[in-house]
């Protein structure tokens, strides 16, 4: 089949909530919008299988100031109060606008419950809202690379339509990268397609990353199937002999390190008998996808102990991503905007994950800002969608040396083995990080030199390249921050150093580099 | 992972092929879709949710393919259970009326865990968020 060629004012790449909001915001300005997603807008990404709550603070100045102040302090000096205020305000104003498409219900206190939404209905609503605004949605159209004007600004993207089996290219005045984070194929529910593609495409085009060291987050699930975590609230933990394990509660470092230490001794079992009683009857209606993995395994969720596992979240619930250079989420590459988990969330979460509510509010707001910003830029552009373009993609598309067989699965396994193991991630040390960097550099060099994919194979090959690239950035950034701060935990540098209270910028594909933002700004001012 | 498509229930609408976020399924040569790339299945149950005929069944283990007995699945009542819980296609006009309880239940459980841990560790206090 011949190549699909399209033109748009704004091209949105990705299909989760940030991408949905970006497309909606851009289309509302009257822009012609195309959204190209790897999967299906409605089931793609980690929102579709979840139930995101949103950071929800009424427009009362005192309440908002208190919320911002509290989260600013817990961000370890790396968050930005103006951004926090914007995220709270945009979320409060925009989310209820989904009402014609989403069955908002009561809040148990006489009002409407807006802040929490169930994933499949939320994503279906975003899809229908965008479609009604005239957005052209291309499902199963993974993007492979960005197109650049000769001056380095973004001119569109190219990819492969995997159901129709043909290449596509779309010229656009601006591009929003909303491809999600990278979970390094940990098995985390919803994350299989979250392979860091957007970061790879963007960095190949010259964009920068920030906060990649803040990539340590895990979700507890039954060992056989990743689920959402509602039932595990109040869980007790036991070893294989039935001895109760001493695991501090919560979701932070203490809890994770407690579980990690327990896993060294063998399988760990959860006991949910202390869970709030109403969960037994209404779990199926709140989180319908949580019950089947138990029912179909013959495990009585709240009455029997079962083996658990921590599934890595990488840069999904972790914080790092594309560096944002202006108030509309434009990256340092002109015409390229970043939103959701593909972008850094440090502006509101600092050195922490931020947790689900901040993350969803960030995806909504950054998506909305990026969509509006992209539409504005595209409208001002006088260039039009013709003229020569360069294709920015390289690894796995255009090998540097003779093409030969490279095992994508083995490359992914090496990346996962450096990033996901609990002992490496929760007790980072220079020596281990340096050893990992060597391995990752070797795998990357092999992909750069020899991997060449055609047709459908391009999709998996680029995913492997993006996973390895993301692992390299995370590991490299972890080495470059010789302290512990937030979710970045160095066993060899357990203290937080006041002089390192600055965001860490990472870039490069082959030769990697890092700079503290404070130094970048000092350099620019000098 | 996806374990079985009931050919006699499948209408050939291919909603599952479209809805699968991970390209596990291909359009079949006749009407029934083909499980073409099972290694890409993440056991997310989205194909079941999007199947209006309740003709596709996902086995619970994401680590390896499982063989299932179609007759036992039919007898178990599990086929389509998640879609019914979700309220899709059931005519329920207000499927999310209990959804507001998610946050309070999470908080209640977290507090219960903190109280329990403090009993055995009187010196411990929860880390600040």
Short mmCIF file of N, CA and C in Angstrom, two decimals, chain A residues 39-40 43 48-49 51 71 74 102-103 105-107 113 117-118 120-121 124 140 162-163 165 187 189-192 224-226 230 233-236 246-247 249 254 274 276 278 282 284-286 288 293 295-297 311, chain B residues 17-23 26 37 39-40 42-46 48-50 57-58 60-63 78 82 85-86 88 94-102 105-106 108-110 112-114 116-117 121 124 127 129:
data_model
loop_
_atom_site.label_atom_id
_atom_site.label_comp_id
_atom_site.label_asym_id
_atom_site.label_seq_id
_atom_site.Cartn_x
_atom_site.Cartn_y
_atom_site.Cartn_z
N UNK A 39 -1.22 2.89 19.68
CA UNK A 39 -2.28 1.93 19.96
C UNK A 39 -3.65 2.47 19.58
N UNK A 40 -4.59 2.38 20.51
CA UNK A 40 -5.96 2.81 20.26
C UNK A 40 -6.32 3.87 21.30
N UNK A 43 -7.73 2.83 24.89
CA UNK A 43 -7.11 1.75 25.66
C UNK A 43 -5.60 1.93 25.83
N UNK A 48 -5.70 4.37 30.78
CA UNK A 48 -6.87 3.61 30.33
C UNK A 48 -7.22 2.48 31.28
N UNK A 49 -6.22 1.89 31.90
CA UNK A 49 -6.48 0.76 32.79
C UNK A 49 -6.52 1.20 34.25
N UNK A 51 -7.49 4.54 37.29
CA UNK A 51 -8.58 5.41 37.71
C UNK A 51 -7.98 6.67 38.29
N UNK A 71 3.14 21.24 48.76
CA UNK A 71 3.80 20.45 47.71
C UNK A 71 5.15 21.05 47.30
N UNK A 74 7.59 19.61 49.70
CA UNK A 74 7.88 18.19 49.51
C UNK A 74 8.56 17.93 48.17
N UNK A 102 -18.59 12.24 29.64
CA UNK A 102 -18.21 11.35 30.75
C UNK A 102 -19.33 11.32 31.78
N UNK A 103 -19.70 10.12 32.26
CA UNK A 103 -20.83 10.02 33.20
C UNK A 103 -20.44 10.40 34.64
N UNK A 105 -20.68 11.36 38.30
CA UNK A 105 -21.75 11.01 39.21
C UNK A 105 -21.64 11.84 40.49
N UNK A 106 -22.30 11.38 41.53
CA UNK A 106 -22.35 12.16 42.77
C UNK A 106 -21.08 11.97 43.58
N UNK A 107 -20.87 12.89 44.54
CA UNK A 107 -19.66 12.83 45.35
C UNK A 107 -19.92 12.38 46.78
N UNK A 113 -18.90 14.54 41.63
CA UNK A 113 -17.53 14.08 41.84
C UNK A 113 -16.75 14.23 40.53
N UNK A 117 -11.58 9.97 38.02
CA UNK A 117 -12.27 9.45 36.84
C UNK A 117 -11.79 8.02 36.57
N UNK A 118 -12.68 7.19 36.03
CA UNK A 118 -12.29 5.82 35.73
C UNK A 118 -11.71 5.76 34.31
N UNK A 120 -11.16 3.71 31.51
CA UNK A 120 -11.75 3.45 30.20
C UNK A 120 -12.79 4.49 29.79
N UNK A 121 -13.58 4.96 30.78
CA UNK A 121 -14.60 5.97 30.46
C UNK A 121 -13.95 7.32 30.18
N UNK A 124 -12.36 7.16 26.71
CA UNK A 124 -13.42 7.15 25.71
C UNK A 124 -14.01 8.56 25.56
N UNK A 140 -3.28 3.02 15.90
CA UNK A 140 -2.31 2.05 15.37
C UNK A 140 -1.41 2.69 14.31
N UNK A 162 0.38 0.22 11.51
CA UNK A 162 0.66 -1.21 11.69
C UNK A 162 -0.51 -2.11 11.33
N UNK A 163 -1.74 -1.62 11.26
CA UNK A 163 -2.82 -2.48 10.77
C UNK A 163 -2.87 -2.45 9.24
N UNK A 165 -0.30 -1.61 7.36
CA UNK A 165 1.02 -1.99 6.86
C UNK A 165 1.53 -1.04 5.79
N UNK A 187 6.20 -4.98 32.77
CA UNK A 187 4.94 -5.70 32.92
C UNK A 187 3.87 -4.86 33.60
N UNK A 189 0.82 -2.77 34.29
CA UNK A 189 -0.40 -2.71 33.49
C UNK A 189 -0.47 -1.41 32.68
N UNK A 190 -0.77 -1.55 31.39
CA UNK A 190 -0.91 -0.39 30.52
C UNK A 190 0.37 0.13 29.91
N UNK A 191 1.51 -0.41 30.35
CA UNK A 191 2.78 0.23 29.97
C UNK A 191 3.53 -0.45 28.83
N UNK A 192 2.95 -1.48 28.22
CA UNK A 192 3.75 -2.20 27.23
C UNK A 192 4.21 -1.29 26.10
N UNK A 224 1.54 -12.53 39.42
CA UNK A 224 1.23 -13.05 38.09
C UNK A 224 0.58 -12.03 37.16
N UNK A 225 0.16 -10.89 37.69
CA UNK A 225 -0.58 -9.95 36.84
C UNK A 225 -0.61 -8.57 37.47
N UNK A 226 -0.08 -7.59 36.77
CA UNK A 226 -0.09 -6.22 37.29
C UNK A 226 -1.51 -5.67 37.30
N UNK A 230 -5.62 -0.29 44.58
CA UNK A 230 -6.60 0.02 45.63
C UNK A 230 -6.72 -1.06 46.72
N UNK A 233 -4.27 -1.35 50.00
CA UNK A 233 -4.26 -0.43 51.11
C UNK A 233 -4.55 -1.24 52.39
N UNK A 234 -3.69 -1.07 53.38
CA UNK A 234 -3.76 -1.80 54.66
C UNK A 234 -3.26 -3.24 54.57
N UNK A 235 -2.54 -3.58 53.50
CA UNK A 235 -2.03 -4.95 53.37
C UNK A 235 -1.00 -5.26 54.46
N UNK A 236 -0.97 -6.52 54.87
CA UNK A 236 0.13 -7.05 55.70
C UNK A 236 0.92 -8.01 54.84
N UNK A 246 8.29 -7.18 58.62
CA UNK A 246 8.25 -5.84 59.20
C UNK A 246 8.42 -4.81 58.07
N UNK A 247 7.30 -4.45 57.45
CA UNK A 247 7.34 -3.51 56.32
C UNK A 247 6.65 -2.21 56.74
N UNK A 249 4.51 0.97 56.54
CA UNK A 249 3.46 1.28 55.56
C UNK A 249 3.77 2.56 54.79
N UNK A 254 10.87 4.26 52.47
CA UNK A 254 10.93 3.34 53.60
C UNK A 254 10.15 2.05 53.29
N UNK A 274 -7.21 -6.88 56.39
CA UNK A 274 -7.43 -5.60 57.08
C UNK A 274 -7.98 -4.51 56.15
N UNK A 276 -10.34 -2.05 54.12
CA UNK A 276 -11.67 -1.55 54.48
C UNK A 276 -12.77 -2.46 53.94
N UNK A 278 -15.91 -2.25 52.95
CA UNK A 278 -16.74 -2.00 51.76
C UNK A 278 -16.07 -2.41 50.45
N UNK A 282 -17.67 -3.53 46.69
CA UNK A 282 -17.74 -2.57 45.59
C UNK A 282 -16.47 -2.48 44.75
N UNK A 284 -15.37 -4.39 42.47
CA UNK A 284 -15.67 -4.69 41.07
C UNK A 284 -16.26 -3.49 40.34
N UNK A 285 -17.00 -2.67 41.07
CA UNK A 285 -17.63 -1.52 40.41
C UNK A 285 -16.70 -0.30 40.39
N UNK A 286 -15.70 -0.27 41.28
CA UNK A 286 -14.76 0.86 41.27
C UNK A 286 -13.59 0.55 40.33
N UNK A 288 -13.03 -2.44 37.99
CA UNK A 288 -13.50 -3.73 37.45
C UNK A 288 -12.37 -4.64 36.95
N UNK A 293 -8.05 -11.00 37.55
CA UNK A 293 -6.81 -11.77 37.75
C UNK A 293 -6.86 -12.67 38.99
N UNK A 295 -10.04 -13.80 40.48
CA UNK A 295 -11.14 -14.76 40.30
C UNK A 295 -10.73 -15.87 39.34
N UNK A 296 -10.03 -15.50 38.28
CA UNK A 296 -9.67 -16.50 37.27
C UNK A 296 -8.50 -17.37 37.70
N UNK A 297 -7.79 -16.94 38.74
CA UNK A 297 -6.70 -17.75 39.29
C UNK A 297 -7.25 -18.58 40.45
N UNK A 311 6.14 -3.95 40.43
CA UNK A 311 6.30 -3.69 39.00
C UNK A 311 6.86 -2.27 38.81
N UNK B 17 -9.74 -6.17 17.63
CA UNK B 17 -8.53 -5.90 16.84
C UNK B 17 -8.20 -4.42 16.93
N UNK B 18 -9.23 -3.59 16.80
CA UNK B 18 -9.02 -2.14 16.88
C UNK B 18 -8.64 -1.71 18.28
N UNK B 19 -9.28 -2.29 19.29
CA UNK B 19 -9.11 -1.78 20.66
C UNK B 19 -7.82 -2.25 21.32
N UNK B 20 -7.27 -3.36 20.90
CA UNK B 20 -6.04 -3.85 21.54
C UNK B 20 -4.95 -2.79 21.40
N UNK B 21 -4.41 -2.29 22.52
CA UNK B 21 -3.39 -1.25 22.42
C UNK B 21 -2.04 -1.79 21.97
N UNK B 22 -1.90 -3.10 21.92
CA UNK B 22 -0.57 -3.67 21.69
C UNK B 22 -0.47 -4.56 20.46
N UNK B 23 -1.47 -4.45 19.57
CA UNK B 23 -1.38 -5.12 18.27
C UNK B 23 -1.19 -6.63 18.40
N UNK B 26 -4.88 -9.79 14.72
CA UNK B 26 -5.01 -9.43 13.30
C UNK B 26 -6.43 -9.76 12.85
N UNK B 37 0.07 -12.15 17.76
CA UNK B 37 1.31 -11.82 18.47
C UNK B 37 1.04 -11.87 19.98
N UNK B 39 2.82 -12.76 22.36
CA UNK B 39 3.92 -12.27 23.20
C UNK B 39 3.77 -10.78 23.51
N UNK B 40 2.94 -10.07 22.75
CA UNK B 40 2.74 -8.64 23.00
C UNK B 40 1.55 -8.36 23.93
N UNK B 42 -0.42 -7.85 27.21
CA UNK B 42 -0.05 -7.46 28.58
C UNK B 42 -1.15 -7.79 29.58
N UNK B 43 -2.17 -8.54 29.16
CA UNK B 43 -3.23 -8.96 30.08
C UNK B 43 -3.94 -7.75 30.69
N UNK B 44 -4.34 -6.82 29.82
CA UNK B 44 -4.99 -5.59 30.30
C UNK B 44 -6.52 -5.69 30.27
N UNK B 45 -7.06 -6.75 29.66
CA UNK B 45 -8.51 -7.01 29.62
C UNK B 45 -9.30 -6.01 28.77
N UNK B 46 -8.59 -5.14 28.04
CA UNK B 46 -9.31 -4.13 27.26
C UNK B 46 -10.08 -4.76 26.10
N UNK B 48 -11.64 -7.58 26.19
CA UNK B 48 -12.92 -8.05 26.76
C UNK B 48 -13.89 -6.90 26.94
N UNK B 49 -13.37 -5.77 27.41
CA UNK B 49 -14.25 -4.62 27.65
C UNK B 49 -14.88 -4.14 26.35
N UNK B 50 -14.12 -4.20 25.27
CA UNK B 50 -14.60 -3.67 23.99
C UNK B 50 -15.33 -4.70 23.15
N UNK B 57 -11.74 -14.19 25.77
CA UNK B 57 -11.42 -14.48 27.17
C UNK B 57 -9.92 -14.30 27.41
N UNK B 58 -9.60 -13.55 28.46
CA UNK B 58 -8.21 -13.31 28.84
C UNK B 58 -7.91 -14.15 30.07
N UNK B 60 -5.58 -15.21 33.36
CA UNK B 60 -5.10 -14.24 34.33
C UNK B 60 -3.59 -14.07 34.43
N UNK B 61 -2.79 -14.95 33.85
CA UNK B 61 -1.34 -14.87 34.07
C UNK B 61 -0.69 -14.14 32.91
N UNK B 62 0.01 -13.04 33.22
CA UNK B 62 0.64 -12.25 32.17
C UNK B 62 2.02 -12.78 31.79
N UNK B 63 2.51 -13.77 32.54
CA UNK B 63 3.89 -14.21 32.33
C UNK B 63 4.04 -15.24 31.24
N UNK B 78 -17.56 -16.22 34.17
CA UNK B 78 -16.54 -15.16 34.13
C UNK B 78 -16.51 -14.42 32.80
N UNK B 82 -16.20 -8.67 33.57
CA UNK B 82 -15.59 -7.36 33.76
C UNK B 82 -16.39 -6.27 33.05
N UNK B 85 -19.36 -5.56 35.15
CA UNK B 85 -18.95 -4.76 36.31
C UNK B 85 -18.73 -3.31 35.91
N UNK B 86 -18.18 -3.14 34.74
CA UNK B 86 -17.88 -1.79 34.25
C UNK B 86 -19.17 -1.04 33.90
N UNK B 88 -20.79 -1.48 31.03
CA UNK B 88 -20.87 -1.23 29.59
C UNK B 88 -21.90 -2.18 28.98
N UNK B 94 -26.06 5.17 35.42
CA UNK B 94 -25.19 5.86 36.39
C UNK B 94 -24.13 4.87 36.92
N UNK B 95 -23.27 4.39 36.01
CA UNK B 95 -22.36 3.30 36.40
C UNK B 95 -21.30 3.72 37.42
N UNK B 96 -21.12 5.02 37.60
CA UNK B 96 -20.03 5.47 38.46
C UNK B 96 -20.52 6.06 39.79
N UNK B 97 -21.72 5.63 40.22
CA UNK B 97 -22.30 6.26 41.41
C UNK B 97 -21.49 5.98 42.67
N UNK B 98 -20.67 4.92 42.68
CA UNK B 98 -19.88 4.64 43.87
C UNK B 98 -18.41 5.01 43.71
N UNK B 99 -18.11 5.64 42.59
CA UNK B 99 -16.69 5.87 42.29
C UNK B 99 -16.04 6.86 43.26
N UNK B 100 -16.84 7.77 43.81
CA UNK B 100 -16.29 8.76 44.75
C UNK B 100 -15.66 8.10 45.97
N UNK B 101 -16.02 6.84 46.24
CA UNK B 101 -15.52 6.17 47.44
C UNK B 101 -14.07 5.70 47.30
N UNK B 102 -13.54 5.75 46.07
CA UNK B 102 -12.15 5.33 45.84
C UNK B 102 -11.17 6.04 46.78
N UNK B 105 -11.66 5.31 50.62
CA UNK B 105 -11.27 3.94 50.96
C UNK B 105 -9.75 3.78 50.98
N UNK B 106 -9.09 4.44 50.04
CA UNK B 106 -7.62 4.41 50.04
C UNK B 106 -7.08 5.03 51.33
N UNK B 108 -8.62 5.43 54.19
CA UNK B 108 -8.98 4.62 55.36
C UNK B 108 -8.00 3.46 55.52
N UNK B 109 -7.70 2.80 54.42
CA UNK B 109 -6.76 1.69 54.48
C UNK B 109 -5.37 2.14 54.88
N UNK B 110 -4.94 3.27 54.33
CA UNK B 110 -3.60 3.78 54.66
C UNK B 110 -3.52 4.12 56.14
N UNK B 112 -5.31 2.84 58.53
CA UNK B 112 -5.35 1.58 59.28
C UNK B 112 -3.95 0.96 59.36
N UNK B 113 -3.23 1.01 58.24
CA UNK B 113 -1.88 0.45 58.21
C UNK B 113 -0.96 1.24 59.14
N UNK B 114 -1.10 2.55 59.13
CA UNK B 114 -0.26 3.40 60.00
C UNK B 114 -0.55 3.09 61.46
N UNK B 116 -1.80 0.40 62.79
CA UNK B 116 -1.35 -0.95 63.10
C UNK B 116 0.16 -0.98 63.31
N UNK B 117 0.88 -0.28 62.44
CA UNK B 117 2.35 -0.31 62.53
C UNK B 117 2.83 0.43 63.78
N UNK B 121 5.42 -0.57 66.67
CA UNK B 121 6.63 0.27 66.62
C UNK B 121 6.28 1.65 67.19
N UNK B 124 7.92 4.83 65.89
CA UNK B 124 7.85 5.14 64.46
C UNK B 124 6.83 6.22 64.16
N UNK B 127 6.49 8.86 57.37
CA UNK B 127 7.27 9.90 56.70
C UNK B 127 6.34 10.97 56.14
N UNK B 129 4.78 13.43 53.55
CA UNK B 129 4.61 13.37 52.10
C UNK B 129 5.16 14.64 51.47
#
